[in-house]
Protein backbone atom coordinates (compact mmCIF):
# COMPACT_ATOMS: atom_id res chain seq x y z
CA UNK A 1 0.00 0.00 0.00
CA UNK A 2 1.42 3.39 -0.99
CA UNK A 3 1.21 6.71 0.84
CA UNK A 4 -1.40 7.83 -1.70
CA UNK A 5 -3.49 4.79 -0.79
CA UNK A 6 -3.24 5.70 2.88
CA UNK A 7 -4.21 9.29 2.14
CA UNK A 8 -7.26 8.14 0.19
CA UNK A 9 -8.22 5.76 3.00
CA UNK A 10 -7.98 8.58 5.55
CA UNK A 11 -10.26 10.73 3.39
CA UNK A 12 -12.81 7.92 3.03
CA UNK A 13 -12.88 7.24 6.77
CA UNK A 14 -13.22 10.97 7.46
CA UNK A 15 -16.44 11.04 5.44
CA UNK A 16 -17.26 12.86 2.24
CA UNK A 17 -19.07 15.83 3.68
CA UNK A 18 -21.57 18.15 2.02
CA UNK A 19 -20.53 21.44 0.46
CA UNK A 20 -20.53 24.42 2.79
CA UNK A 21 -22.88 26.98 1.23
CA UNK A 22 -22.09 30.68 1.59
CA UNK A 23 -25.06 32.63 0.25
CA UNK A 24 -24.64 36.10 1.76
CA UNK A 25 -21.75 38.11 3.21
CA UNK A 26 -21.44 37.29 6.88
CA UNK A 27 -22.23 33.59 6.44
CA UNK A 28 -19.66 31.41 8.17
CA UNK A 29 -18.85 27.83 9.00
CA UNK A 30 -16.72 26.77 11.93
CA UNK A 31 -15.63 23.43 13.34
CA UNK A 32 -12.82 20.98 13.93
CA UNK A 33 -10.84 20.02 10.83
CA UNK A 34 -11.23 16.33 9.98
CA UNK A 35 -9.42 16.42 6.63
CA UNK A 36 -7.41 18.75 4.39
CA UNK A 37 -6.96 17.73 0.75
CA UNK A 38 -5.87 19.09 -2.62
CA UNK A 39 -8.25 18.35 -5.50
CA UNK A 40 -8.30 19.37 -9.13
CA UNK A 41 -10.96 21.85 -10.21
CA UNK A 42 -13.50 20.73 -12.81
CA UNK A 43 -14.14 22.87 -15.88
CA UNK A 44 -17.40 24.84 -15.56
CA UNK A 45 -18.59 23.97 -19.09
CA UNK A 46 -17.37 20.40 -19.61
CA UNK A 47 -17.26 19.06 -16.06
CA UNK A 48 -13.84 17.59 -16.83
CA UNK A 49 -10.62 18.35 -14.89
CA UNK A 50 -9.47 21.91 -15.61
CA UNK A 51 -5.95 22.95 -16.64
CA UNK A 52 -4.10 26.24 -17.02
CA UNK A 53 -2.83 27.26 -20.45
CA UNK A 54 0.63 25.91 -19.60
CA UNK A 55 -0.79 22.45 -18.85
CA UNK A 56 -0.70 22.66 -15.06
CA UNK A 57 -3.85 21.38 -13.30
CA UNK A 58 -6.07 23.97 -11.66
CA UNK A 59 -6.21 22.93 -8.02
CA UNK A 60 -8.23 23.79 -4.95
CA UNK A 61 -7.88 23.16 -1.24
CA UNK A 62 -10.75 21.26 0.38
CA UNK A 63 -11.03 21.64 4.15
CA UNK A 64 -13.55 19.25 5.71
CA UNK A 65 -14.79 20.34 9.13
CA UNK A 66 -17.13 18.81 11.72
CA UNK A 67 -20.05 21.17 12.31
CA UNK A 68 -23.27 21.04 14.32
CA UNK A 69 -25.35 21.49 11.16
CA UNK A 70 -27.38 18.47 10.06
CA UNK A 71 -30.14 18.25 7.47
CA UNK A 72 -31.09 14.57 7.77
CA UNK A 73 -30.52 11.54 10.01
CA UNK A 74 -27.72 10.43 7.68
CA UNK A 75 -25.97 13.82 7.77
CA UNK A 76 -22.82 13.56 9.92
CA UNK A 77 -22.41 17.35 10.02
CA UNK A 78 -19.21 17.34 7.99
CA UNK A 79 -18.94 20.26 5.57
CA UNK A 80 -16.43 20.81 2.77
CA UNK A 81 -15.02 24.33 2.40
CA UNK A 82 -13.54 24.80 -1.08
CA UNK A 83 -10.65 27.25 -1.40
CA UNK A 84 -9.32 28.17 -4.84
CA UNK A 85 -5.61 27.48 -5.24
CA UNK A 86 -5.01 30.93 -6.68
CA UNK A 87 -6.05 34.56 -6.22
CA UNK A 88 -7.60 36.16 -3.14
CA UNK A 89 -8.88 32.93 -1.57
CA UNK A 90 -5.43 31.34 -1.60
CA UNK A 91 -3.93 34.57 -0.29
CA UNK A 92 -6.39 34.59 2.63
CA UNK A 93 -5.69 30.93 3.41
CA UNK A 94 -1.94 31.54 3.35
CA UNK A 95 -2.42 34.42 5.78
CA UNK A 96 -4.33 32.14 8.17
CA UNK A 97 -1.57 29.52 7.95
CA UNK A 98 1.06 32.19 8.56
CA UNK A 99 -0.71 33.35 11.71
CA UNK A 100 -0.99 29.73 12.86
CA UNK A 101 2.73 29.19 12.23
CA UNK A 102 2.24 26.02 10.17
CA UNK A 103 -0.13 24.37 7.72
CA UNK A 104 -3.63 23.63 9.08
CA UNK A 105 -4.21 19.97 9.92
CA UNK A 106 -6.89 17.67 11.39
CA UNK A 107 -7.73 18.62 14.95
CA UNK A 108 -7.34 22.37 14.39
CA UNK A 109 -10.35 24.65 14.72
CA UNK A 110 -11.21 26.28 11.37
CA UNK A 111 -13.57 29.14 10.56
CA UNK A 112 -14.41 30.39 7.06
CA UNK A 113 -16.34 33.67 6.76
CA UNK A 114 -17.78 35.08 3.53
CA UNK A 115 -16.84 38.76 3.74
CA UNK A 116 -17.86 40.13 0.34
CA UNK A 117 -17.38 39.94 -3.42
CA UNK A 118 -14.39 40.67 -5.59
CA UNK A 119 -14.22 42.15 -9.07
CA UNK A 120 -16.25 40.38 -11.76
CA UNK A 121 -13.82 39.72 -14.62
CA UNK A 122 -16.03 37.40 -16.68
CA UNK A 123 -19.67 38.40 -17.34
CA UNK A 124 -20.61 34.70 -17.54
CA UNK A 125 -19.78 34.15 -13.88
CA UNK A 126 -20.75 35.70 -10.57
CA UNK A 127 -18.15 37.91 -8.88
CA UNK A 128 -15.59 35.85 -6.95
CA UNK A 129 -16.41 35.49 -3.28
CA UNK A 130 -13.92 36.84 -0.76
CA UNK A 131 -13.27 34.98 2.47
CA UNK A 132 -11.53 35.36 5.77
CA UNK A 133 -10.09 32.19 7.29
CA UNK A 134 -9.12 31.64 10.91
CA UNK A 135 -7.29 28.59 12.25
CA UNK A 136 -6.64 27.79 15.90
CA UNK A 137 -4.26 25.00 16.87
CA UNK A 138 -6.01 21.97 18.30
CA UNK A 139 -5.64 18.26 18.91
CA UNK A 140 -6.90 15.62 16.50
CA UNK A 141 -10.03 13.99 17.84
CA UNK A 142 -10.78 16.82 20.27
CA UNK A 143 -14.52 16.56 19.59
CA UNK A 144 -14.50 12.87 20.48
CA UNK A 145 -12.47 13.55 23.61
CA UNK A 146 -14.90 16.21 24.82
CA UNK A 147 -17.90 14.01 24.05
CA UNK A 148 -16.38 11.11 25.98
CA UNK A 149 -15.56 13.36 28.93
CA UNK A 150 -19.11 14.72 28.95
CA UNK A 151 -20.79 11.31 28.61
CA UNK A 152 -22.91 10.34 31.65
CA UNK A 153 -21.74 7.49 33.83
CA UNK A 154 -23.08 4.07 32.90
CA UNK A 155 -25.96 2.86 35.11
CA UNK A 156 -25.18 0.22 37.68
CA UNK A 157 -25.59 -3.37 36.57
CA UNK A 158 -28.88 -5.06 37.43
CA UNK A 159 -27.09 -8.40 37.77
CA UNK A 160 -27.90 -9.83 41.20
CA UNK A 161 -24.49 -11.52 41.44
CA UNK A 162 -22.55 -9.90 44.31
CA UNK A 163 -19.66 -7.78 43.11
CA UNK A 164 -16.70 -6.89 45.27
CA UNK A 165 -15.91 -3.19 45.21
CA UNK A 166 -13.90 -0.69 47.17
CA UNK A 167 -15.99 1.19 49.73
CA UNK A 168 -17.16 4.64 48.73
CA UNK A 169 -18.36 7.52 50.84
CA UNK A 170 -20.52 8.80 47.98
CA UNK A 171 -23.60 6.88 46.91
CA UNK A 172 -23.50 8.30 43.37
CA UNK A 173 -20.76 8.09 40.77
CA UNK A 174 -20.41 11.20 38.63
CA UNK A 175 -18.21 12.01 35.65
CA UNK A 176 -15.65 14.80 35.78
CA UNK A 177 -17.04 18.31 36.01
CA UNK A 178 -16.34 21.09 33.48
CA UNK A 179 -13.28 22.33 35.37
CA UNK A 180 -11.74 18.86 35.48
CA UNK A 181 -12.38 18.44 31.75
CA UNK A 182 -10.77 21.83 31.16
CA UNK A 183 -7.69 20.78 33.14
CA UNK A 184 -7.40 17.63 31.03
CA UNK A 185 -7.51 19.66 27.81
CA UNK A 186 -5.00 22.21 29.18
CA UNK A 187 -2.59 19.36 29.88
CA UNK A 188 -3.06 18.21 26.26
CA UNK A 189 -1.72 21.59 25.12
CA UNK A 190 -4.89 23.25 23.83
CA UNK A 191 -5.23 27.03 24.02
CA UNK A 192 -7.74 28.79 26.29
CA UNK A 193 -10.14 29.90 23.54
CA UNK A 194 -10.39 26.43 21.98
CA UNK A 195 -11.13 24.86 25.36
CA UNK A 196 -13.67 27.57 26.21
CA UNK A 197 -15.46 27.01 22.89
CA UNK A 198 -15.58 23.24 23.24
CA UNK A 199 -16.75 23.24 26.87
CA UNK A 200 -18.87 26.41 26.62
CA UNK A 201 -16.93 28.07 29.43
CA UNK A 202 -15.51 31.57 29.88
CA UNK A 203 -11.98 31.87 28.51
CA UNK A 204 -10.96 33.87 31.61
CA UNK A 205 -11.92 30.91 33.79
CA UNK A 206 -9.76 28.65 31.63
CA UNK A 207 -6.88 31.10 32.10
CA UNK A 208 -7.24 30.95 35.89
CA UNK A 209 -7.27 27.15 35.82
CA UNK A 210 -4.12 27.20 33.69
CA UNK A 211 -2.38 29.49 36.20
CA UNK A 212 -3.38 27.22 39.08
CA UNK A 213 -1.97 24.18 37.28
CA UNK A 214 1.29 26.01 36.62
CA UNK A 215 1.64 27.13 40.26
mmCIF file of C-alpha atoms in Angstrom:
data_model
loop_
_atom_site.group_PDB
_atom_site.id
_atom_site.type_symbol
_atom_site.label_atom_id
_atom_site.label_comp_id
_atom_site.label_asym_id
_atom_site.label_seq_id
_atom_site.Cartn_x
_atom_site.Cartn_y
_atom_site.Cartn_z
ATOM 1 C CA UNK A 1 0.000 0.000 0.000
ATOM 2 C CA UNK A 2 1.419 3.390 -0.988
ATOM 3 C CA UNK A 3 1.212 6.712 0.841
ATOM 4 C CA UNK A 4 -1.399 7.833 -1.704
ATOM 5 C CA UNK A 5 -3.490 4.789 -0.792
ATOM 6 C CA UNK A 6 -3.238 5.697 2.881
ATOM 7 C CA UNK A 7 -4.209 9.288 2.136
ATOM 8 C CA UNK A 8 -7.258 8.139 0.191
ATOM 9 C CA UNK A 9 -8.222 5.762 3.005
ATOM 10 C CA UNK A 10 -7.981 8.580 5.551
ATOM 11 C CA UNK A 11 -10.262 10.728 3.391
ATOM 12 C CA UNK A 12 -12.815 7.917 3.028
ATOM 13 C CA UNK A 13 -12.881 7.242 6.767
ATOM 14 C CA UNK A 14 -13.219 10.973 7.461
ATOM 15 C CA UNK A 15 -16.441 11.036 5.440
ATOM 16 C CA UNK A 16 -17.264 12.857 2.244
ATOM 17 C CA UNK A 17 -19.074 15.827 3.678
ATOM 18 C CA UNK A 18 -21.572 18.148 2.016
ATOM 19 C CA UNK A 19 -20.528 21.436 0.456
ATOM 20 C CA UNK A 20 -20.529 24.424 2.795
ATOM 21 C CA UNK A 21 -22.883 26.978 1.227
ATOM 22 C CA UNK A 22 -22.095 30.677 1.592
ATOM 23 C CA UNK A 23 -25.063 32.632 0.254
ATOM 24 C CA UNK A 24 -24.640 36.101 1.755
ATOM 25 C CA UNK A 25 -21.753 38.113 3.211
ATOM 26 C CA UNK A 26 -21.437 37.290 6.884
ATOM 27 C CA UNK A 27 -22.228 33.590 6.439
ATOM 28 C CA UNK A 28 -19.664 31.412 8.167
ATOM 29 C CA UNK A 29 -18.849 27.826 8.997
ATOM 30 C CA UNK A 30 -16.716 26.765 11.928
ATOM 31 C CA UNK A 31 -15.627 23.429 13.341
ATOM 32 C CA UNK A 32 -12.818 20.980 13.926
ATOM 33 C CA UNK A 33 -10.835 20.016 10.831
ATOM 34 C CA UNK A 34 -11.225 16.333 9.984
ATOM 35 C CA UNK A 35 -9.419 16.415 6.633
ATOM 36 C CA UNK A 36 -7.409 18.755 4.392
ATOM 37 C CA UNK A 37 -6.956 17.732 0.753
ATOM 38 C CA UNK A 38 -5.874 19.094 -2.625
ATOM 39 C CA UNK A 39 -8.253 18.355 -5.504
ATOM 40 C CA UNK A 40 -8.299 19.368 -9.126
ATOM 41 C CA UNK A 41 -10.960 21.846 -10.206
ATOM 42 C CA UNK A 42 -13.501 20.729 -12.809
ATOM 43 C CA UNK A 43 -14.140 22.873 -15.876
ATOM 44 C CA UNK A 44 -17.403 24.836 -15.556
ATOM 45 C CA UNK A 45 -18.587 23.967 -19.091
ATOM 46 C CA UNK A 46 -17.373 20.396 -19.609
ATOM 47 C CA UNK A 47 -17.263 19.064 -16.065
ATOM 48 C CA UNK A 48 -13.843 17.590 -16.831
ATOM 49 C CA UNK A 49 -10.624 18.350 -14.894
ATOM 50 C CA UNK A 50 -9.466 21.907 -15.612
ATOM 51 C CA UNK A 51 -5.953 22.948 -16.636
ATOM 52 C CA UNK A 52 -4.104 26.236 -17.020
ATOM 53 C CA UNK A 53 -2.834 27.261 -20.455
ATOM 54 C CA UNK A 54 0.632 25.908 -19.603
ATOM 55 C CA UNK A 55 -0.788 22.450 -18.846
ATOM 56 C CA UNK A 56 -0.697 22.659 -15.059
ATOM 57 C CA UNK A 57 -3.849 21.383 -13.302
ATOM 58 C CA UNK A 58 -6.068 23.973 -11.655
ATOM 59 C CA UNK A 59 -6.215 22.929 -8.022
ATOM 60 C CA UNK A 60 -8.233 23.795 -4.951
ATOM 61 C CA UNK A 61 -7.880 23.163 -1.236
ATOM 62 C CA UNK A 62 -10.748 21.256 0.378
ATOM 63 C CA UNK A 63 -11.032 21.638 4.146
ATOM 64 C CA UNK A 64 -13.547 19.245 5.715
ATOM 65 C CA UNK A 65 -14.790 20.339 9.134
ATOM 66 C CA UNK A 66 -17.128 18.814 11.716
ATOM 67 C CA UNK A 67 -20.052 21.173 12.313
ATOM 68 C CA UNK A 68 -23.267 21.043 14.322
ATOM 69 C CA UNK A 69 -25.353 21.494 11.156
ATOM 70 C CA UNK A 70 -27.384 18.475 10.063
ATOM 71 C CA UNK A 71 -30.143 18.250 7.473
ATOM 72 C CA UNK A 72 -31.090 14.567 7.769
ATOM 73 C CA UNK A 73 -30.524 11.535 10.014
ATOM 74 C CA UNK A 74 -27.716 10.427 7.681
ATOM 75 C CA UNK A 75 -25.975 13.823 7.775
ATOM 76 C CA UNK A 76 -22.825 13.560 9.925
ATOM 77 C CA UNK A 77 -22.410 17.348 10.020
ATOM 78 C CA UNK A 78 -19.208 17.335 7.986
ATOM 79 C CA UNK A 79 -18.939 20.259 5.572
ATOM 80 C CA UNK A 80 -16.425 20.812 2.773
ATOM 81 C CA UNK A 81 -15.018 24.326 2.402
ATOM 82 C CA UNK A 82 -13.538 24.800 -1.084
ATOM 83 C CA UNK A 83 -10.646 27.255 -1.403
ATOM 84 C CA UNK A 84 -9.320 28.165 -4.844
ATOM 85 C CA UNK A 85 -5.614 27.476 -5.238
ATOM 86 C CA UNK A 86 -5.011 30.928 -6.676
ATOM 87 C CA UNK A 87 -6.052 34.556 -6.218
ATOM 88 C CA UNK A 88 -7.596 36.155 -3.142
ATOM 89 C CA UNK A 89 -8.882 32.932 -1.570
ATOM 90 C CA UNK A 90 -5.429 31.336 -1.602
ATOM 91 C CA UNK A 91 -3.930 34.571 -0.286
ATOM 92 C CA UNK A 92 -6.392 34.594 2.634
ATOM 93 C CA UNK A 93 -5.694 30.931 3.408
ATOM 94 C CA UNK A 94 -1.942 31.543 3.352
ATOM 95 C CA UNK A 95 -2.423 34.418 5.776
ATOM 96 C CA UNK A 96 -4.334 32.144 8.167
ATOM 97 C CA UNK A 97 -1.572 29.520 7.946
ATOM 98 C CA UNK A 98 1.064 32.194 8.559
ATOM 99 C CA UNK A 99 -0.713 33.354 11.706
ATOM 100 C CA UNK A 100 -0.987 29.731 12.862
ATOM 101 C CA UNK A 101 2.725 29.186 12.235
ATOM 102 C CA UNK A 102 2.239 26.018 10.165
ATOM 103 C CA UNK A 103 -0.135 24.371 7.717
ATOM 104 C CA UNK A 104 -3.633 23.634 9.083
ATOM 105 C CA UNK A 105 -4.212 19.970 9.922
ATOM 106 C CA UNK A 106 -6.886 17.669 11.387
ATOM 107 C CA UNK A 107 -7.733 18.619 14.953
ATOM 108 C CA UNK A 108 -7.337 22.366 14.389
ATOM 109 C CA UNK A 109 -10.347 24.654 14.717
ATOM 110 C CA UNK A 110 -11.212 26.279 11.374
ATOM 111 C CA UNK A 111 -13.571 29.145 10.556
ATOM 112 C CA UNK A 112 -14.410 30.394 7.060
ATOM 113 C CA UNK A 113 -16.340 33.667 6.759
ATOM 114 C CA UNK A 114 -17.782 35.075 3.526
ATOM 115 C CA UNK A 115 -16.845 38.763 3.744
ATOM 116 C CA UNK A 116 -17.863 40.126 0.340
ATOM 117 C CA UNK A 117 -17.384 39.938 -3.423
ATOM 118 C CA UNK A 118 -14.387 40.674 -5.591
ATOM 119 C CA UNK A 119 -14.219 42.150 -9.071
ATOM 120 C CA UNK A 120 -16.246 40.379 -11.761
ATOM 121 C CA UNK A 121 -13.818 39.720 -14.621
ATOM 122 C CA UNK A 122 -16.034 37.405 -16.678
ATOM 123 C CA UNK A 123 -19.672 38.396 -17.338
ATOM 124 C CA UNK A 124 -20.610 34.701 -17.537
ATOM 125 C CA UNK A 125 -19.782 34.149 -13.875
ATOM 126 C CA UNK A 126 -20.748 35.696 -10.574
ATOM 127 C CA UNK A 127 -18.152 37.911 -8.882
ATOM 128 C CA UNK A 128 -15.592 35.852 -6.950
ATOM 129 C CA UNK A 129 -16.412 35.488 -3.277
ATOM 130 C CA UNK A 130 -13.921 36.845 -0.764
ATOM 131 C CA UNK A 131 -13.272 34.981 2.473
ATOM 132 C CA UNK A 132 -11.532 35.360 5.774
ATOM 133 C CA UNK A 133 -10.090 32.193 7.294
ATOM 134 C CA UNK A 134 -9.116 31.635 10.909
ATOM 135 C CA UNK A 135 -7.289 28.593 12.248
ATOM 136 C CA UNK A 136 -6.644 27.788 15.903
ATOM 137 C CA UNK A 137 -4.265 25.002 16.873
ATOM 138 C CA UNK A 138 -6.007 21.974 18.304
ATOM 139 C CA UNK A 139 -5.635 18.264 18.909
ATOM 140 C CA UNK A 140 -6.900 15.622 16.497
ATOM 141 C CA UNK A 141 -10.030 13.985 17.837
ATOM 142 C CA UNK A 142 -10.784 16.821 20.271
ATOM 143 C CA UNK A 143 -14.516 16.560 19.591
ATOM 144 C CA UNK A 144 -14.502 12.871 20.478
ATOM 145 C CA UNK A 145 -12.470 13.550 23.611
ATOM 146 C CA UNK A 146 -14.898 16.205 24.818
ATOM 147 C CA UNK A 147 -17.905 14.005 24.048
ATOM 148 C CA UNK A 148 -16.380 11.107 25.983
ATOM 149 C CA UNK A 149 -15.560 13.355 28.930
ATOM 150 C CA UNK A 150 -19.110 14.717 28.947
ATOM 151 C CA UNK A 151 -20.793 11.311 28.613
ATOM 152 C CA UNK A 152 -22.909 10.342 31.651
ATOM 153 C CA UNK A 153 -21.737 7.495 33.835
ATOM 154 C CA UNK A 154 -23.078 4.066 32.897
ATOM 155 C CA UNK A 155 -25.961 2.865 35.109
ATOM 156 C CA UNK A 156 -25.180 0.221 37.684
ATOM 157 C CA UNK A 157 -25.587 -3.367 36.567
ATOM 158 C CA UNK A 158 -28.883 -5.059 37.431
ATOM 159 C CA UNK A 159 -27.086 -8.398 37.768
ATOM 160 C CA UNK A 160 -27.896 -9.827 41.200
ATOM 161 C CA UNK A 161 -24.487 -11.518 41.444
ATOM 162 C CA UNK A 162 -22.548 -9.899 44.311
ATOM 163 C CA UNK A 163 -19.660 -7.784 43.114
ATOM 164 C CA UNK A 164 -16.698 -6.890 45.272
ATOM 165 C CA UNK A 165 -15.909 -3.194 45.208
ATOM 166 C CA UNK A 166 -13.904 -0.694 47.172
ATOM 167 C CA UNK A 167 -15.987 1.189 49.735
ATOM 168 C CA UNK A 168 -17.164 4.637 48.732
ATOM 169 C CA UNK A 169 -18.355 7.522 50.838
ATOM 170 C CA UNK A 170 -20.520 8.795 47.980
ATOM 171 C CA UNK A 171 -23.599 6.882 46.911
ATOM 172 C CA UNK A 172 -23.498 8.300 43.371
ATOM 173 C CA UNK A 173 -20.757 8.092 40.769
ATOM 174 C CA UNK A 174 -20.406 11.197 38.630
ATOM 175 C CA UNK A 175 -18.213 12.006 35.652
ATOM 176 C CA UNK A 176 -15.646 14.800 35.775
ATOM 177 C CA UNK A 177 -17.041 18.314 36.013
ATOM 178 C CA UNK A 178 -16.338 21.086 33.484
ATOM 179 C CA UNK A 179 -13.279 22.331 35.372
ATOM 180 C CA UNK A 180 -11.745 18.855 35.475
ATOM 181 C CA UNK A 181 -12.385 18.443 31.749
ATOM 182 C CA UNK A 182 -10.772 21.831 31.156
ATOM 183 C CA UNK A 183 -7.687 20.782 33.139
ATOM 184 C CA UNK A 184 -7.401 17.634 31.026
ATOM 185 C CA UNK A 185 -7.506 19.663 27.811
ATOM 186 C CA UNK A 186 -5.003 22.208 29.183
ATOM 187 C CA UNK A 187 -2.588 19.364 29.875
ATOM 188 C CA UNK A 188 -3.064 18.215 26.263
ATOM 189 C CA UNK A 189 -1.717 21.586 25.116
ATOM 190 C CA UNK A 190 -4.895 23.251 23.826
ATOM 191 C CA UNK A 191 -5.228 27.031 24.024
ATOM 192 C CA UNK A 192 -7.743 28.789 26.290
ATOM 193 C CA UNK A 193 -10.141 29.901 23.544
ATOM 194 C CA UNK A 194 -10.385 26.433 21.980
ATOM 195 C CA UNK A 195 -11.133 24.861 25.363
ATOM 196 C CA UNK A 196 -13.669 27.567 26.207
ATOM 197 C CA UNK A 197 -15.462 27.015 22.894
ATOM 198 C CA UNK A 198 -15.581 23.242 23.237
ATOM 199 C CA UNK A 199 -16.747 23.242 26.867
ATOM 200 C CA UNK A 200 -18.871 26.414 26.622
ATOM 201 C CA UNK A 201 -16.931 28.072 29.428
ATOM 202 C CA UNK A 202 -15.515 31.570 29.883
ATOM 203 C CA UNK A 203 -11.975 31.869 28.509
ATOM 204 C CA UNK A 204 -10.962 33.870 31.610
ATOM 205 C CA UNK A 205 -11.923 30.909 33.791
ATOM 206 C CA UNK A 206 -9.756 28.650 31.633
ATOM 207 C CA UNK A 207 -6.879 31.095 32.102
ATOM 208 C CA UNK A 208 -7.242 30.950 35.890
ATOM 209 C CA UNK A 209 -7.267 27.145 35.821
ATOM 210 C CA UNK A 210 -4.124 27.202 33.689
ATOM 211 C CA UNK A 211 -2.377 29.490 36.198
ATOM 212 C CA UNK A 212 -3.384 27.216 39.075
ATOM 213 C CA UNK A 213 -1.968 24.182 37.280
ATOM 214 C CA UNK A 214 1.293 26.005 36.618
ATOM 215 C CA UNK A 215 1.640 27.127 40.256
#
